[in-house]
Tab-separated table of C-alpha atoms in Angstrom:
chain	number	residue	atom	x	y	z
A	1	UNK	CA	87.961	-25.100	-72.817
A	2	UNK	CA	85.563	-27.777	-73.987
A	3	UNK	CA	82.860	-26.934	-71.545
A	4	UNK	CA	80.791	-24.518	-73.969
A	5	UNK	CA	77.947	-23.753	-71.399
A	6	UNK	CA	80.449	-23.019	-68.329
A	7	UNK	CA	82.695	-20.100	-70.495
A	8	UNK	CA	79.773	-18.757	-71.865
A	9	UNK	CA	78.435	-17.803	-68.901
A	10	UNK	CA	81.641	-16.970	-67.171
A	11	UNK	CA	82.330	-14.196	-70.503
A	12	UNK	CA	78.809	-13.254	-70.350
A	13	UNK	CA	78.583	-12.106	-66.763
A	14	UNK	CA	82.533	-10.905	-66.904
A	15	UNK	CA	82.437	-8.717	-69.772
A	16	UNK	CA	80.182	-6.352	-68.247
A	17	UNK	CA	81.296	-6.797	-64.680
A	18	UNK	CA	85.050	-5.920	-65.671
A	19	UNK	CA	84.170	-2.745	-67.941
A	20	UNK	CA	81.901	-1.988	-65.165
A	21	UNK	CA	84.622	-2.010	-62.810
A	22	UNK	CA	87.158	-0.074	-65.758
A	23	UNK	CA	84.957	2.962	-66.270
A	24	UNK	CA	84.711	3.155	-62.387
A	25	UNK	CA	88.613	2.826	-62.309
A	26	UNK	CA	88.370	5.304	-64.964
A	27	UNK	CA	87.041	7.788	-62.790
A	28	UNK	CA	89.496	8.438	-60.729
A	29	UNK	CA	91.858	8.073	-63.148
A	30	UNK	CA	90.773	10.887	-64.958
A	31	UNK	CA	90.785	13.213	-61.543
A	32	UNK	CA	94.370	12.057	-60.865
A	33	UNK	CA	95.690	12.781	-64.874
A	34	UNK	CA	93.141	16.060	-64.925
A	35	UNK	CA	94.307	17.574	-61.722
A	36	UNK	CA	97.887	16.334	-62.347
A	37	UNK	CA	97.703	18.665	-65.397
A	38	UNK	CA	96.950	21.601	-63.509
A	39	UNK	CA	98.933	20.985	-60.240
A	40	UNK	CA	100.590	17.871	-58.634
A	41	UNK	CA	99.617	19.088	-55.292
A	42	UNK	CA	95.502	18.899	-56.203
A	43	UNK	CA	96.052	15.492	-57.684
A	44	UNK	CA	98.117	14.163	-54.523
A	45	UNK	CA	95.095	16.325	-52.735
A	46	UNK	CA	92.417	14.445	-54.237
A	47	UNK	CA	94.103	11.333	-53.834
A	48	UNK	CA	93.994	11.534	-50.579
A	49	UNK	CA	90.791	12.654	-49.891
A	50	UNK	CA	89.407	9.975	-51.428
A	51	UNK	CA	90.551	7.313	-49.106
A	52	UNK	CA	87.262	8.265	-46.936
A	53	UNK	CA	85.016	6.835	-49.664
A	54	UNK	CA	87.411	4.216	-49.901
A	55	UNK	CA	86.756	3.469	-46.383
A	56	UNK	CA	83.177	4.222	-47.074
A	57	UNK	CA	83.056	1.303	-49.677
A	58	UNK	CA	84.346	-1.030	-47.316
A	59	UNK	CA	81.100	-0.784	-45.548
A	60	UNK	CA	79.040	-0.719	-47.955
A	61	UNK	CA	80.556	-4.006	-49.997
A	62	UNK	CA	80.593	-5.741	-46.938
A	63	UNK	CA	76.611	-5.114	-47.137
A	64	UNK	CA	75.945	-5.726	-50.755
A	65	UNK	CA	78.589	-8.811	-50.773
A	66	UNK	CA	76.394	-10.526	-48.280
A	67	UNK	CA	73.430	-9.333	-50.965
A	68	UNK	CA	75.666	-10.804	-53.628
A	69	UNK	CA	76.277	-14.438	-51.767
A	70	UNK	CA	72.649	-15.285	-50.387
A	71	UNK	CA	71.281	-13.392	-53.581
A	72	UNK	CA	73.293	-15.708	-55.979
A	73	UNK	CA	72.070	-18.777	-54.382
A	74	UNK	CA	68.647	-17.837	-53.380
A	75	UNK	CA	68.551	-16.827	-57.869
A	76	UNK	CA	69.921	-20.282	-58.420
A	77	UNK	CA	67.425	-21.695	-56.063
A	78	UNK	CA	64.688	-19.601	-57.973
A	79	UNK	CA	63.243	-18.063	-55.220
A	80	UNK	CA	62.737	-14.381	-56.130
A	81	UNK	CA	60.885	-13.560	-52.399
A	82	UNK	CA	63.817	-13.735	-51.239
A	83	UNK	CA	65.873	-12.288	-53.263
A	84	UNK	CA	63.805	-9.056	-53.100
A	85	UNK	CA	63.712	-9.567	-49.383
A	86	UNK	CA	67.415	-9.534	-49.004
A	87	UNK	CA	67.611	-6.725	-51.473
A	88	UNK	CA	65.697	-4.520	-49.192
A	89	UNK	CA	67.090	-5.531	-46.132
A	90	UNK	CA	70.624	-4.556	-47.986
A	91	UNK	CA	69.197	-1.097	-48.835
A	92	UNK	CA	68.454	-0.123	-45.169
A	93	UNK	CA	71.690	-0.932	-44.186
A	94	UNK	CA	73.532	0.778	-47.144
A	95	UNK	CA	71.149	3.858	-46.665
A	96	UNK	CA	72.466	4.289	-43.169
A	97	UNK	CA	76.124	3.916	-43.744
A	98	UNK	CA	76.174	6.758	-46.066
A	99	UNK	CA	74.285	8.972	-44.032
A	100	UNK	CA	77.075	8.707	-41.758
A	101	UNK	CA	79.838	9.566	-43.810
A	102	UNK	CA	78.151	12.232	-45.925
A	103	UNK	CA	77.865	14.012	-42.520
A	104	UNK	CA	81.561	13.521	-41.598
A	105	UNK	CA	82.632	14.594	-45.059
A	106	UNK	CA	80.632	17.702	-45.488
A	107	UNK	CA	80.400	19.125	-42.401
A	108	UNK	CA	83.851	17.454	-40.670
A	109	UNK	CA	86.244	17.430	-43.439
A	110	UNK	CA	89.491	18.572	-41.500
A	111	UNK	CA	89.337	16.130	-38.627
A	112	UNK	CA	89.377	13.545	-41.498
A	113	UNK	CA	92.094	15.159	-43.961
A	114	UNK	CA	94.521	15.166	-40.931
A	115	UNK	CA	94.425	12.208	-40.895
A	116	UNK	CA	96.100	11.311	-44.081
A	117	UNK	CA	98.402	14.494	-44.131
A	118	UNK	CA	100.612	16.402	-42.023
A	119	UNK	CA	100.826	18.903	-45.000
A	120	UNK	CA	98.655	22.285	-44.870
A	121	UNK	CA	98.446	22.993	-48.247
A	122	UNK	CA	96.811	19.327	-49.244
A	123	UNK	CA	94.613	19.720	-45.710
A	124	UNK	CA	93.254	22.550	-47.281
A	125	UNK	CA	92.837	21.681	-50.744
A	126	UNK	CA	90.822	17.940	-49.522
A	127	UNK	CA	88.588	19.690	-47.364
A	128	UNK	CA	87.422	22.164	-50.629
A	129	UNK	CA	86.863	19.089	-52.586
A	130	UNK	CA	84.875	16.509	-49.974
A	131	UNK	CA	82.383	19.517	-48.848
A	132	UNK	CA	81.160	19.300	-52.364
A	133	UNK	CA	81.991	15.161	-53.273
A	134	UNK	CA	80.531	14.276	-49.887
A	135	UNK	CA	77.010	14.905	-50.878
A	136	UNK	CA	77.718	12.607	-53.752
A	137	UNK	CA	78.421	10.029	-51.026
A	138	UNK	CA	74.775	9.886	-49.764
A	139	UNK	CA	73.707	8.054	-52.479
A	140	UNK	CA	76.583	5.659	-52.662
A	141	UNK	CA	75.179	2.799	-50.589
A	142	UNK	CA	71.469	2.663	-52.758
A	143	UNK	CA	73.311	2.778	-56.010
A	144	UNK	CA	75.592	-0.175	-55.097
A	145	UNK	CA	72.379	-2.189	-53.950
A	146	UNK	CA	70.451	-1.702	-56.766
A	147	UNK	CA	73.327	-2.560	-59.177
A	148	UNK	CA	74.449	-5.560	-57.356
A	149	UNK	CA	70.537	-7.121	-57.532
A	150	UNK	CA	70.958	-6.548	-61.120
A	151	UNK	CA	74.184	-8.552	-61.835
A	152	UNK	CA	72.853	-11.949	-59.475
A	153	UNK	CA	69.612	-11.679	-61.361
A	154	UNK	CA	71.114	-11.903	-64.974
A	155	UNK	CA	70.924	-8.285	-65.718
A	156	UNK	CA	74.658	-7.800	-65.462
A	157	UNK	CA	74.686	-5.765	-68.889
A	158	UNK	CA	72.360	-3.300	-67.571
A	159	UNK	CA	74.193	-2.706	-64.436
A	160	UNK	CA	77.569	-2.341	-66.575
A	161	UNK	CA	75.756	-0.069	-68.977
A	162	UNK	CA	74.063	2.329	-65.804
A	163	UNK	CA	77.705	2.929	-64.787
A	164	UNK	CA	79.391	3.226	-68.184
A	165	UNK	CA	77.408	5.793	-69.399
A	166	UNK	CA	77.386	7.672	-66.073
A	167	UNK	CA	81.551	7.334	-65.891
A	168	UNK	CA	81.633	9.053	-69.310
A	169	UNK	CA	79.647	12.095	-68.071
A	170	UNK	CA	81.725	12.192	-65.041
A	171	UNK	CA	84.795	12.111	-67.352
A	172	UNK	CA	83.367	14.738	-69.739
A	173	UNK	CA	81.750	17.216	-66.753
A	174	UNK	CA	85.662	16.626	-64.848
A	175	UNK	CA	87.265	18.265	-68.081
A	176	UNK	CA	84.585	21.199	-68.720
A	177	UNK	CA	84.954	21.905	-64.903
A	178	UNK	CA	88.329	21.529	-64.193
A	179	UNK	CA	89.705	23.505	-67.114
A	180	UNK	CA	86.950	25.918	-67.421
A	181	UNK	CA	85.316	24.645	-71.042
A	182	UNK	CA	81.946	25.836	-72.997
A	183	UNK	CA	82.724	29.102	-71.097
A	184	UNK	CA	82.949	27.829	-67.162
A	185	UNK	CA	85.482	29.322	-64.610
A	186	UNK	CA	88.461	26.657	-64.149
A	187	UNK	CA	87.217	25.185	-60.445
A	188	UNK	CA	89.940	22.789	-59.935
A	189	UNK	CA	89.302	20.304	-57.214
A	190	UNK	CA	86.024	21.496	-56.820
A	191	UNK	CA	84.937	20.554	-60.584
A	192	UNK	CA	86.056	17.171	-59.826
A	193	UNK	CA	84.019	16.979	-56.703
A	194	UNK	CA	80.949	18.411	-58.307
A	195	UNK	CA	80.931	16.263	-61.712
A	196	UNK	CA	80.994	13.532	-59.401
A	197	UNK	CA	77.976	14.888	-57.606
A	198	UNK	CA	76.179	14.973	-61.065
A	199	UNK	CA	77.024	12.013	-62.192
A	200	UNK	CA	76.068	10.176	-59.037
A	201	UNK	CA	72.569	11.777	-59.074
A	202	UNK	CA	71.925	10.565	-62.767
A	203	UNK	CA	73.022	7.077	-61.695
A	204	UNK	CA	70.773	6.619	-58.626
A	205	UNK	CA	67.889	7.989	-60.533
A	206	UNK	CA	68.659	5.901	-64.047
A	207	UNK	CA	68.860	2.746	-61.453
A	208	UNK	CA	66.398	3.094	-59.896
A	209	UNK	CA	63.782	3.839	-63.062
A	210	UNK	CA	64.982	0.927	-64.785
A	211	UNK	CA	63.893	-1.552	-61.737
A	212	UNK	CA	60.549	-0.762	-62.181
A	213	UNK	CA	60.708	-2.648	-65.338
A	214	UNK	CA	58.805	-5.795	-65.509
A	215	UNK	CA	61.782	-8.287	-65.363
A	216	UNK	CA	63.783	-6.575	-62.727
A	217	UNK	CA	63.823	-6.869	-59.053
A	218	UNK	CA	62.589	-3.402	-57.382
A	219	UNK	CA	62.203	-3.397	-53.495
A	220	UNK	CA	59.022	-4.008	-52.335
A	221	UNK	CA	57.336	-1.474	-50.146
A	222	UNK	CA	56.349	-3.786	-47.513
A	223	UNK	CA	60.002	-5.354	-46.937
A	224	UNK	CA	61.425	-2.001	-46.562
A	225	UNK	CA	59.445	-1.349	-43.339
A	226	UNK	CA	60.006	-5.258	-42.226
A	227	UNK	CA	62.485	-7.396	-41.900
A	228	UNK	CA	63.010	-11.018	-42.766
A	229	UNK	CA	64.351	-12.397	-39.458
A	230	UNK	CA	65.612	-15.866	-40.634
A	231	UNK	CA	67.477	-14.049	-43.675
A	232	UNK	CA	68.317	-10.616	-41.778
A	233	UNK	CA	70.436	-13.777	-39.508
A	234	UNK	CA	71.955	-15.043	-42.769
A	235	UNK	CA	72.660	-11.903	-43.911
A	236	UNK	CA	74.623	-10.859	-40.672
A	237	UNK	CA	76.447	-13.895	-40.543
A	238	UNK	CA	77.615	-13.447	-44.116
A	239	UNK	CA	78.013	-9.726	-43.755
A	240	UNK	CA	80.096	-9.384	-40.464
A	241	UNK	CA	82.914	-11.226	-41.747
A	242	UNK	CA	83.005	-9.579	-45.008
A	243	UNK	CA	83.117	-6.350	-42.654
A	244	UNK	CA	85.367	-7.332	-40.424
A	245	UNK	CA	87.786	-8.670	-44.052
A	246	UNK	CA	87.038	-4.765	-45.624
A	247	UNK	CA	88.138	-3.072	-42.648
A	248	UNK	CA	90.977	-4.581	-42.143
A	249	UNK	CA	92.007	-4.410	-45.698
A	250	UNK	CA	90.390	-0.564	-46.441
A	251	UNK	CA	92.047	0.171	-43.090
A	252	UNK	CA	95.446	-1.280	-44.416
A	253	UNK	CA	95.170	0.315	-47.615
A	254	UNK	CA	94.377	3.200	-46.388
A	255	UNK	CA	97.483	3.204	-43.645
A	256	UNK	CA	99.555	3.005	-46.748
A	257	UNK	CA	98.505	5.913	-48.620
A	258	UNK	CA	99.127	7.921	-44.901
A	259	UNK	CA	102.332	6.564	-44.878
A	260	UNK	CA	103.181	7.678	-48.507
A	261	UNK	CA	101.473	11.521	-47.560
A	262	UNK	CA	104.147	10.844	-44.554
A	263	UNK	CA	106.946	10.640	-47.218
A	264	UNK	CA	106.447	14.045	-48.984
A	265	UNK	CA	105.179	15.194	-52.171
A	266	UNK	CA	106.979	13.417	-54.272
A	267	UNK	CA	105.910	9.927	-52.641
A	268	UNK	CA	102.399	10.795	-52.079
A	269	UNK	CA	102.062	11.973	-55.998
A	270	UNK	CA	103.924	9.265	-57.291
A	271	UNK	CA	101.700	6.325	-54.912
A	272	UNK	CA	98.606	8.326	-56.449
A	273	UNK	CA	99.622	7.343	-60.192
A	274	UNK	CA	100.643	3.732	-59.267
A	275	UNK	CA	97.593	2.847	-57.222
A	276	UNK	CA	95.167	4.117	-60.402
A	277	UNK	CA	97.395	2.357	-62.536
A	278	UNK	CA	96.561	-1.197	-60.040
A	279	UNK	CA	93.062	-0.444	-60.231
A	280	UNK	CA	92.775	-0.101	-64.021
A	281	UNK	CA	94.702	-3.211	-64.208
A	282	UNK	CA	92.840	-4.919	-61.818
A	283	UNK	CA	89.242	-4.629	-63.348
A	284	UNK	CA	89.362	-8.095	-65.426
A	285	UNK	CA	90.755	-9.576	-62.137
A	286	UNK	CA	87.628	-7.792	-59.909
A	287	UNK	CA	85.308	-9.086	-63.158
A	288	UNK	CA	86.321	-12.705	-62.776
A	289	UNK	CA	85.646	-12.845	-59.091
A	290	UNK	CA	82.645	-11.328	-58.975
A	291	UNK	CA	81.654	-13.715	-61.865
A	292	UNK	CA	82.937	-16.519	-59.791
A	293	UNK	CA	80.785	-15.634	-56.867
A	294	UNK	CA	77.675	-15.564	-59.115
A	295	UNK	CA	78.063	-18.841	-61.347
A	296	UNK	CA	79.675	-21.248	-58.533
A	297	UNK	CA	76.834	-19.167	-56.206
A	298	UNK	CA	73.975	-20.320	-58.138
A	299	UNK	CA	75.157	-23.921	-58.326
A	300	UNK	CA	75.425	-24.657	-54.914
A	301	UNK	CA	72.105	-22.568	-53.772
A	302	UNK	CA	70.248	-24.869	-56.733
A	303	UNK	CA	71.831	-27.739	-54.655
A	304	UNK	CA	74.400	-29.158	-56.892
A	305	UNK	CA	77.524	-29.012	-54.930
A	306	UNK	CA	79.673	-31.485	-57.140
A	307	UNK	CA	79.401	-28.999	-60.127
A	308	UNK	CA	79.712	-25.871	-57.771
A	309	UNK	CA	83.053	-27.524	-56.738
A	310	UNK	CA	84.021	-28.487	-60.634
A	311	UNK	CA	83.636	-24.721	-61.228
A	312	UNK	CA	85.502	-23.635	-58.514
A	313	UNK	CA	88.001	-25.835	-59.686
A	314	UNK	CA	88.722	-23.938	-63.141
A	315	UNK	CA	88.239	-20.671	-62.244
A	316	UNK	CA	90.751	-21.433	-59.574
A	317	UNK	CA	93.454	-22.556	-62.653
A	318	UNK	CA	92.518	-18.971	-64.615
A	319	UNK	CA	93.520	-16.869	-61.651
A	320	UNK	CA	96.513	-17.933	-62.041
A	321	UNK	CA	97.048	-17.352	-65.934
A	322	UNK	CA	94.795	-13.961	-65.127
A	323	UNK	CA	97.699	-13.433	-62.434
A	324	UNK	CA	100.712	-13.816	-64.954
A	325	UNK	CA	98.858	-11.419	-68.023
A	326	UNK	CA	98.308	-9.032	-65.382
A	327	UNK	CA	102.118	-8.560	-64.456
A	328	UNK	CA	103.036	-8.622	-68.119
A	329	UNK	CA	100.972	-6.056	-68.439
A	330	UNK	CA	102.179	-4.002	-65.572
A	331	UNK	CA	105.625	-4.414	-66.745
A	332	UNK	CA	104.475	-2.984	-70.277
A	333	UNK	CA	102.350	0.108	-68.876
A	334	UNK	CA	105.125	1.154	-67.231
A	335	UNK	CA	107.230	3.272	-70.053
A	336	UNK	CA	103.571	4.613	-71.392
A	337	UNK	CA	102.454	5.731	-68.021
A	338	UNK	CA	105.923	7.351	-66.883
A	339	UNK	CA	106.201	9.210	-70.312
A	340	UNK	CA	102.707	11.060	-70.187
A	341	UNK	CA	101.982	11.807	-66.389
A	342	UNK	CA	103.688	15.347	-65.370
A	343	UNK	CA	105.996	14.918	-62.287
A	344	UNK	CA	109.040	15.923	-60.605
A	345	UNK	CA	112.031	13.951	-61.383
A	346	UNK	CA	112.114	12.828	-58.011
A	347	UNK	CA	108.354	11.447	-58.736
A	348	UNK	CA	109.214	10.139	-61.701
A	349	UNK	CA	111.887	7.994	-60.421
A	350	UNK	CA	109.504	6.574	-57.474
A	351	UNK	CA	106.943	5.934	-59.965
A	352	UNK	CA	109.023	3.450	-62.281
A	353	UNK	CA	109.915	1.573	-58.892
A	354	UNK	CA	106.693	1.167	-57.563
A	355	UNK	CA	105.122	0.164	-61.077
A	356	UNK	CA	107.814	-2.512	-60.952
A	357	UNK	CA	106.820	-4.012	-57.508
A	358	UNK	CA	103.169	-3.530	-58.066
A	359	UNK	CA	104.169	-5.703	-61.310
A	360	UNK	CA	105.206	-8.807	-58.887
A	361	UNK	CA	102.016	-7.866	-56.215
A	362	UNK	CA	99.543	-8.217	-58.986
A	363	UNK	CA	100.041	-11.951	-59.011
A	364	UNK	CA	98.853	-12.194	-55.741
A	365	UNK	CA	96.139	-9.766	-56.146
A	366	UNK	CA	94.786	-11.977	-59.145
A	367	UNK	CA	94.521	-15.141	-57.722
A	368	UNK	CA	93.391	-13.767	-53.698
A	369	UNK	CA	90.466	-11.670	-55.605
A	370	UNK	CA	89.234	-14.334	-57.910
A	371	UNK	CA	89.587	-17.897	-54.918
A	372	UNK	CA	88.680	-15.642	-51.918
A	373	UNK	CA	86.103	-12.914	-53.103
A	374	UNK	CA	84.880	-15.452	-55.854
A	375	UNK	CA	85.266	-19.111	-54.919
A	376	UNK	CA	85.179	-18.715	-50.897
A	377	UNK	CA	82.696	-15.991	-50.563
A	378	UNK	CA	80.518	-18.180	-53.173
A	379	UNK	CA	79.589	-20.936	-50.714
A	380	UNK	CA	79.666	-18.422	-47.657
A	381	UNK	CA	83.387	-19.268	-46.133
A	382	UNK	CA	83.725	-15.297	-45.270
A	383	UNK	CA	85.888	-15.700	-42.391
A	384	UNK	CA	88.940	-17.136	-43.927
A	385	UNK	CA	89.126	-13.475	-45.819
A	386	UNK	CA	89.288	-12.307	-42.275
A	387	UNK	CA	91.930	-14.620	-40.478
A	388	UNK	CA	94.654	-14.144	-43.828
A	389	UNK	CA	94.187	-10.164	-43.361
A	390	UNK	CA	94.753	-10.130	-40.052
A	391	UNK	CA	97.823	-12.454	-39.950
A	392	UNK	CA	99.424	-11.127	-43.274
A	393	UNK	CA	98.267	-7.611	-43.343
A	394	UNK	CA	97.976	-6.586	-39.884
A	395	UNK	CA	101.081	-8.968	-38.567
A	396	UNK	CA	103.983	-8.109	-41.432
A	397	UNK	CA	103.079	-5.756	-44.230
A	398	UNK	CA	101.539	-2.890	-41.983
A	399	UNK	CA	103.998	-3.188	-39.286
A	400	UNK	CA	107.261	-2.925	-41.466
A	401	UNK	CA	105.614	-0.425	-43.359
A	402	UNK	CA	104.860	1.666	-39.893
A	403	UNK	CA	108.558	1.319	-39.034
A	404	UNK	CA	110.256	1.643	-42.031
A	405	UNK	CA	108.421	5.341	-42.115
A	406	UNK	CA	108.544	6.640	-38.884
A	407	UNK	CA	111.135	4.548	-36.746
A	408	UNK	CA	114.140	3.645	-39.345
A	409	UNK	CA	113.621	5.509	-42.209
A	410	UNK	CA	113.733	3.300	-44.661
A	411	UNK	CA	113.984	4.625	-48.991
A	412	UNK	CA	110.425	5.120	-50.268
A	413	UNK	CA	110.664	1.900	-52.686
A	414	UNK	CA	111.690	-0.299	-49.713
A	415	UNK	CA	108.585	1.100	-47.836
A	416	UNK	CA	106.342	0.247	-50.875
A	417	UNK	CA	107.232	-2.876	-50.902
A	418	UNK	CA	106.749	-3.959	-47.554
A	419	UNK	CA	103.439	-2.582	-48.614
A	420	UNK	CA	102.617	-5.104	-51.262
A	421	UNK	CA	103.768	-8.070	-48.861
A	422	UNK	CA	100.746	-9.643	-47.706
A	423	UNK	CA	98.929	-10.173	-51.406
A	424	UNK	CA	101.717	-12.357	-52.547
A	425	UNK	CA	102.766	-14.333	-49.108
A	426	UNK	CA	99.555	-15.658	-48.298
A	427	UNK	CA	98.912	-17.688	-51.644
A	428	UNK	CA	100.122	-20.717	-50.014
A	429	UNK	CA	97.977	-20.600	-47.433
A	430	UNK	CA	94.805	-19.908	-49.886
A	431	UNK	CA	95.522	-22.556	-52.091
A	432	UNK	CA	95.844	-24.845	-48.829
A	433	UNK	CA	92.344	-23.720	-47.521
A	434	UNK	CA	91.076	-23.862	-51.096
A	435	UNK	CA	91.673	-27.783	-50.994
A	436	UNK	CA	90.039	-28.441	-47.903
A	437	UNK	CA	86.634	-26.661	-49.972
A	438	UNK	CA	84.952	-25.799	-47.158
A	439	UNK	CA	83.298	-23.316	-49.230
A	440	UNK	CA	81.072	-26.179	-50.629
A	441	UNK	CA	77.889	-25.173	-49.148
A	442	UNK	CA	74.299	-24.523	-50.021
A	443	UNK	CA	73.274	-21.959	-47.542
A	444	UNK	CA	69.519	-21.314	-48.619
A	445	UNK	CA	66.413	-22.187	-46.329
A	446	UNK	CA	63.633	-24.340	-47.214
């Protein structure tokens, strides 16, 4: 703790990363407790439906995490041209993945909802909510662009602030439209899709005024109709890998939540509550890394690889005490969460199991986030992401999880479990690649 200069800048860019990530955690949160209120099957609905933006996001952080890694050391290098050229280059990109799946979502949305659910009644109710939350999705991509360009360029309060406020009107608009406040007709699933339409509109536009500003990176005109080529190649290199990484884990993630929908009600509704309960938990964990990425970033793209290494070093050490709060934690949410969400007793009974498991898998989930998102992805080792998923994910935990639902049966708990298998049996093998620190590069251009 004696290095003053190192914490400061690790609270200073993790405070506002983490609440950042809370009120976004927050959101969906407050669909799943709202809707639960009114009817398990809209919150299980919802749920469910919003696995396509989850698959969305994989994208779209694959684009802005190559953004995030050459921006970081390009900052630390102090060269702004590029910076803004890799900015724009990101915002093409981003632009054109959620075209894509705002078309799919509004005008496709039962293909898509089959998907997840053999169950009519959910089908229908997730179709009603992404023809009106899909438009929301058009903007995803530019918002995420412009707010990552603000956290590499030390305007990481601003970014945190942009989604804070816009969280809490999201929050406030889900409750007057869900229950029918100030004199509205109750809309259900569709007042959750449509505050989030609001709410995403006032973001863009609140991001995008406030990078006009004199000490904030806007895109310039001429770089969005010309590209780069030396950095579009970095970018691509960087980017591919980090695809390749989401997909396999959004893809996995997503298999899960089919395989809970698979289960029945009570499984699907009970996953819903344990997986916003991870993500809440999760945000000083998703803070940390992306912090990580940034400070050990901007050492090695300034060229000093022995301190880029020393910091890797520590923040290495708090992912694990990070990983130990966090399943205290878990352990003590449990109780509070079981006695004030509305389920089934069946429900209820899966819940306290899975926030018991999740309790062990959050260990893992710490200290993967903040050495592979963080540490790795700082010095542009993007593949190893990549190679673990595919061997741990893709090789055990999907498999049994596969099986245990359609071939043997298996109880629901047992399923989950097999579920949260890969986070925790790969940390050998990260803390083995760690040591080698391949991710000790500069990868800036002269």
């Amino acid at each position: 703790m004696k290095d003053k200069a190192f914490y400061s800048k690790l609270f200073r860019l993790t405070l506002p990363i983490s609440v950042q990530s809370l009120m976004l955690a927050s959101v969906a949160a407050a669909d799943t407790f709202m809707l639960g209120n009114v009817e398990q099957n809209m919150m299980s609905a919802v749920s469910l439906a919003t696995q396509i933006q989850f698959i969305q996001n994989m994208f779209i952080f694959a684009a802005v995490g190559a953004s995030s890694i050459l921006g970081a050391q390009y900052w630390g290098k102090n060269d702004r041209r590029s910076v803004n050229d890799i900015f724009c280059f990101s915002l093409k990109v981003c632009g054109l993945i959620s075209f894509v799946f705002f078309v799919m979502c509004v005008f496709f949305p039962n293909p898509l909802m089959t998907v997840f659910t053999n169950d009519t009644e959910l089908n229908g109710i997730g179709c009603r909510y992404l023809r009106i939350a899909g438009w929301s999705y058009l903007l995803t991509g530019f918002i995420e662009c412009y707010l990552t360009i603000m956290k590499i360029s030390d305007k990481a309060k601003h970014s945190a602030c942009i989604s804070s406020v816009t969280v809490i009107l999201n929050i406030v608009l889900n409750a007057i439209f869900i229950f029918g406040l100030l004199d509205f007709s109750p809309m259900g699933v569709q007042g959750a899709a449509l505050a989030t339409l609001i709410s995403r509109i006032v973001e863009f536009l609140w991001a995008v005024l406030i990078s006009l500003r004199k000490d904030f990176i806007s895109p310039d005109i001429k770089s969005l109709f010309s590209v780069n080529k030396a950095l579009a190649f970095d970018f691509v290199k960087c980017s591919l890998p980090l695809l390749g990484a989401g997909l396999f884990w959004g893809v996995g993630f997503t298999s899960y939540t089919a395989f809970m929908g698979h289960l029945g009600q009570a499984a699907t509704a009970s996953n819903s509550i344990a997986s916003v309960v991870r993500d809440l938990v999760c945000c000083a964990c998703n803070g940390i890394a992306s912090a990580a990425g940034i400070i050990v970033g901007n050492e090695l793209g300034a060229g000093n690889l022995d301190k880029g290494r020393y910091y890797g070093n520590k923040l290495a050490k708090i992912s694990f005490v990070l990983g130990v709060l966090s399943t205290a934690l878990m352990f003590a949410l449990t109780p509070i969460v079981v006695h004030f969400i509305k389920l089934s007793e069946e429900a209820q009974g899966l819940l306290v199991g899975m926030m018991c498991i999740m309790a062990v898998y959050m260990i893992g989930r710490c200290i993967n986030s903040v050495i592979i998102n963080g540490i790795f992805a700082a010095g542009g080792d993007t593949l190893f992401d990549m190679y673990s998923l595919a061997v741990c994910m893709w090789g055990v935990a999907v498999p049994l999880a596969f099986l245990g639902t359609f071939v043997f049966h298996w109880n629901v708990l047992v399923i989950y479990a097999c579920t949260c298998l890969d986070e925790v049996g790969k940390i050998p093998w990260v803390i083995h690649h760690f040591r080698r620190y391949r991710w000790v590069k500069d990868l800036t251009r002269n």
